[in-house]
Short mmCIF file of C-alpha atoms in Angstrom, two decimals:
data_model
loop_
_atom_site.label_atom_id
_atom_site.label_comp_id
_atom_site.label_asym_id
_atom_site.label_seq_id
_atom_site.Cartn_x
_atom_site.Cartn_y
_atom_site.Cartn_z
CA MET A 20 219.89 55.72 -55.99
CA LYS A 21 216.69 56.42 -54.13
CA ARG A 22 213.64 55.04 -55.03
CA GLN A 23 211.23 58.88 -57.08
CA TYR A 24 207.59 57.93 -56.06
CA ARG A 25 204.36 58.65 -57.86
CA SER A 26 203.74 61.14 -55.11
CA ASP A 27 207.17 62.98 -55.38
CA LYS A 28 206.82 63.45 -59.33
CA THR A 29 203.57 64.62 -58.49
CA ILE A 30 205.18 67.12 -55.72
CA ASP A 31 208.04 67.97 -57.73
CA PHE A 32 205.13 69.33 -60.64
CA TYR A 33 203.67 70.83 -58.68
CA ASN A 34 206.50 72.48 -56.56
CA ARG A 35 207.77 73.55 -60.02
CA ASN A 36 204.37 74.93 -61.33
CA ALA A 37 203.12 76.70 -58.52
CA GLU A 38 202.95 80.30 -59.69
CA SER A 39 201.26 79.12 -63.09
CA PHE A 40 198.29 77.26 -60.60
CA LYS A 41 197.58 79.77 -58.74
CA GLU A 42 197.33 82.00 -61.41
CA ASP A 43 194.78 79.60 -63.00
CA THR A 44 192.80 78.05 -60.19
CA VAL A 45 192.76 81.07 -57.47
CA ASN A 46 190.10 83.28 -59.16
CA VAL A 47 187.72 80.63 -60.31
CA GLU A 48 183.95 80.97 -58.93
CA PHE A 49 183.56 77.53 -56.66
CA ASP A 50 180.73 78.96 -54.69
CA SER A 51 178.58 76.31 -55.99
CA VAL A 52 181.44 73.60 -55.12
CA GLN A 53 181.84 74.56 -51.87
CA ASN A 54 178.52 74.66 -50.77
CA MET A 55 178.04 71.19 -50.71
CA LEU A 56 180.04 70.57 -48.26
CA LEU A 57 179.33 73.90 -45.85
CA ASN A 58 175.44 73.17 -46.43
CA HIS A 59 176.01 69.62 -43.95
CA ILE A 60 178.25 71.63 -41.52
CA PRO A 61 177.73 74.38 -38.44
CA ASP A 62 178.84 77.63 -38.92
CA GLY A 63 182.27 78.44 -37.49
CA ALA A 64 183.03 73.89 -38.09
CA HIS A 65 186.71 72.85 -38.51
CA ILE A 66 187.84 71.83 -41.96
CA LEU A 67 190.83 70.47 -43.10
CA ASP A 68 191.53 71.49 -46.34
CA LEU A 69 194.22 68.32 -47.63
CA GLY A 70 195.71 69.40 -50.58
CA CYS A 71 195.13 73.19 -50.21
CA GLY A 72 196.83 74.09 -52.89
CA ALA A 73 197.65 78.06 -53.38
CA GLY A 74 194.72 78.19 -50.79
CA ARG A 75 191.93 79.46 -52.63
CA ASP A 76 188.85 77.61 -50.84
CA ALA A 77 190.61 77.81 -47.29
CA LYS A 78 189.87 81.84 -47.78
CA ALA A 79 186.63 81.39 -49.10
CA PHE A 80 185.76 78.83 -46.03
CA MET A 81 187.67 81.26 -43.65
CA GLU A 82 186.17 84.20 -45.02
CA LYS A 83 183.40 82.87 -44.21
CA GLY A 84 183.72 81.98 -40.51
CA TYR A 85 184.87 78.48 -40.77
CA ARG A 86 187.96 77.86 -39.05
CA VAL A 87 190.50 75.76 -41.55
CA THR A 88 193.84 73.95 -41.09
CA MET A 89 195.50 73.79 -44.47
CA MET A 90 198.16 70.70 -45.34
CA ASP A 91 199.63 69.70 -48.68
CA GLY A 92 202.35 68.63 -50.12
CA SER A 93 204.49 70.79 -52.28
CA GLU A 94 206.90 73.25 -50.53
CA GLU A 95 205.96 75.88 -52.82
CA LEU A 96 202.61 75.67 -52.98
CA CYS A 97 202.12 76.03 -49.26
CA LYS A 98 204.32 79.06 -49.07
CA ILE A 99 201.94 80.85 -51.97
CA ALA A 100 198.59 79.54 -49.67
CA SER A 101 200.39 81.01 -46.95
CA GLU A 102 200.59 83.95 -47.99
CA TYR A 103 197.53 84.01 -50.18
CA THR A 104 195.24 83.60 -46.98
CA GLY A 105 197.34 84.98 -44.22
CA GLN A 106 197.34 81.35 -42.70
CA GLU A 107 200.62 79.01 -42.01
CA ALA A 108 199.90 76.02 -44.21
CA GLU A 109 201.31 72.91 -42.86
CA LEU A 110 203.68 71.36 -45.42
CA ARG A 111 202.88 67.30 -45.16
CA ARG A 112 201.88 64.27 -47.35
CA PHE A 113 198.51 63.42 -47.29
CA GLU A 114 199.44 59.75 -45.86
CA ASP A 115 200.96 61.27 -42.52
CA LEU A 116 197.58 62.73 -41.64
CA ASP A 117 197.40 61.48 -37.93
CA GLU A 118 195.36 63.54 -35.80
CA VAL A 119 192.41 61.82 -34.50
CA GLU A 120 188.78 63.51 -34.59
CA ALA A 121 190.03 66.80 -34.81
CA PHE A 122 188.00 68.38 -37.51
CA ASP A 123 184.08 68.21 -38.72
CA ALA A 124 185.06 68.53 -42.10
CA VAL A 125 187.55 67.35 -44.66
CA TRP A 126 188.03 68.81 -48.13
CA ALA A 127 189.89 67.35 -50.65
CA CYS A 128 189.22 68.65 -53.78
CA SER A 129 191.05 67.70 -56.52
CA SER A 130 193.80 66.24 -54.23
CA ILE A 131 193.70 62.68 -53.17
CA LEU A 132 193.20 62.28 -57.00
CA HIS A 133 197.13 62.27 -56.63
CA LEU A 134 197.53 58.82 -54.69
CA ASP A 135 198.12 55.57 -56.17
CA TYR A 136 195.02 53.10 -54.93
CA GLU A 137 197.45 51.45 -52.22
CA LYS A 138 198.09 54.86 -50.83
CA LEU A 139 194.78 56.22 -51.25
CA GLU A 140 192.84 53.22 -48.96
CA LEU A 141 195.93 54.54 -46.31
CA VAL A 142 194.94 58.23 -46.80
CA MET A 143 191.04 57.45 -46.82
CA LYS A 144 191.71 55.38 -43.52
CA ASN A 145 193.53 58.43 -41.66
CA ILE A 146 190.54 60.64 -43.21
CA SER A 147 187.98 58.26 -41.47
CA LYS A 148 189.92 58.74 -38.14
CA ALA A 149 190.92 62.18 -38.29
CA LEU A 150 187.01 63.41 -38.52
CA LYS A 151 184.90 63.62 -35.91
CA THR A 152 181.59 61.47 -35.32
CA GLY A 153 179.42 62.85 -37.70
CA GLY A 154 181.96 64.27 -39.92
CA TYR A 155 181.77 64.83 -43.61
CA LEU A 156 184.62 64.20 -46.49
CA TYR A 157 184.68 66.09 -49.77
CA ALA A 158 186.83 64.44 -52.47
CA SER A 159 186.77 65.07 -56.03
CA PHE A 160 188.24 62.79 -58.86
CA LYS A 161 187.67 62.60 -62.75
CA TYR A 162 185.08 60.47 -63.88
CA GLY A 163 186.88 57.00 -65.87
CA ASP A 164 189.20 53.90 -65.03
CA PHE A 165 192.19 55.06 -65.75
CA GLU A 166 194.74 54.75 -62.75
CA GLY A 167 198.61 56.17 -64.11
CA GLU A 168 200.27 59.19 -65.40
CA ARG A 169 198.97 61.97 -67.08
CA ASN A 170 200.71 65.37 -68.20
CA GLY A 171 202.98 65.31 -64.90
CA ARG A 172 200.89 64.35 -62.50
CA TYR A 173 199.24 60.63 -61.33
CA PHE A 174 196.30 60.15 -61.17
CA ILE A 175 193.17 57.53 -59.91
CA ASP A 176 189.99 57.83 -61.32
CA PHE A 177 186.70 56.56 -60.49
CA THR A 178 182.92 55.89 -61.91
CA GLU A 179 180.43 55.94 -59.56
CA GLU A 180 180.19 52.50 -59.76
CA SER A 181 184.57 51.44 -58.63
CA PHE A 182 183.86 54.53 -55.89
CA GLU A 183 180.91 52.98 -54.21
CA SER A 184 183.20 49.51 -54.27
CA PHE A 185 186.08 51.61 -53.05
CA LEU A 186 184.03 53.10 -50.60
CA LYS A 187 182.88 50.22 -48.89
CA LEU A 188 186.47 49.18 -47.67
CA PHE A 189 185.44 51.78 -45.06
CA LYS A 190 182.69 50.81 -43.05
CA ALA A 191 183.07 54.36 -40.87
CA VAL A 192 182.44 56.12 -44.07
CA SER A 193 179.04 57.26 -45.90
CA TYR A 194 178.06 59.78 -48.22
CA THR A 195 174.40 61.10 -49.03
CA HIS A 196 175.65 62.80 -52.34
CA LEU A 197 178.40 61.38 -55.00
CA THR A 198 179.60 63.96 -57.69
CA LEU A 199 182.16 62.24 -60.53
#
């Protein structure tokens, strides 16, 4: 019998609930959060939307003149994001990110919070490699100390202290603002 990984259950959740996820997220006003990243990068910069979901943020970035690569592990969300934005979303797991110095910024809004600690370490290393020198990462997590399944999806939560400790594993990663 094939072992089902935690991320597989989460991806299955999003594949089954892609349409309702789209309906719940694409019209949410998110400019102030997006600007937390955009205020730090030059016009026309290349952004990786890591866990693009239905494409809300990618579309907003494109409309503001940024070059965007979309990536998600859910086949159904990739279909929706591709249709919604008019640009192909790449069907890839976060841990398969293998680009080197390709992006000015990585946008991981409510996405890598679905990884267990071990996979999150790998993905953060891959993000560090994928970012150009001086690049920026926006990542969001739920606040707390929970790690496990909640509402059919896997989550890892952080506090300021636990996230700062986690970031110390990555000497190449620095941050100027932390919001949980």
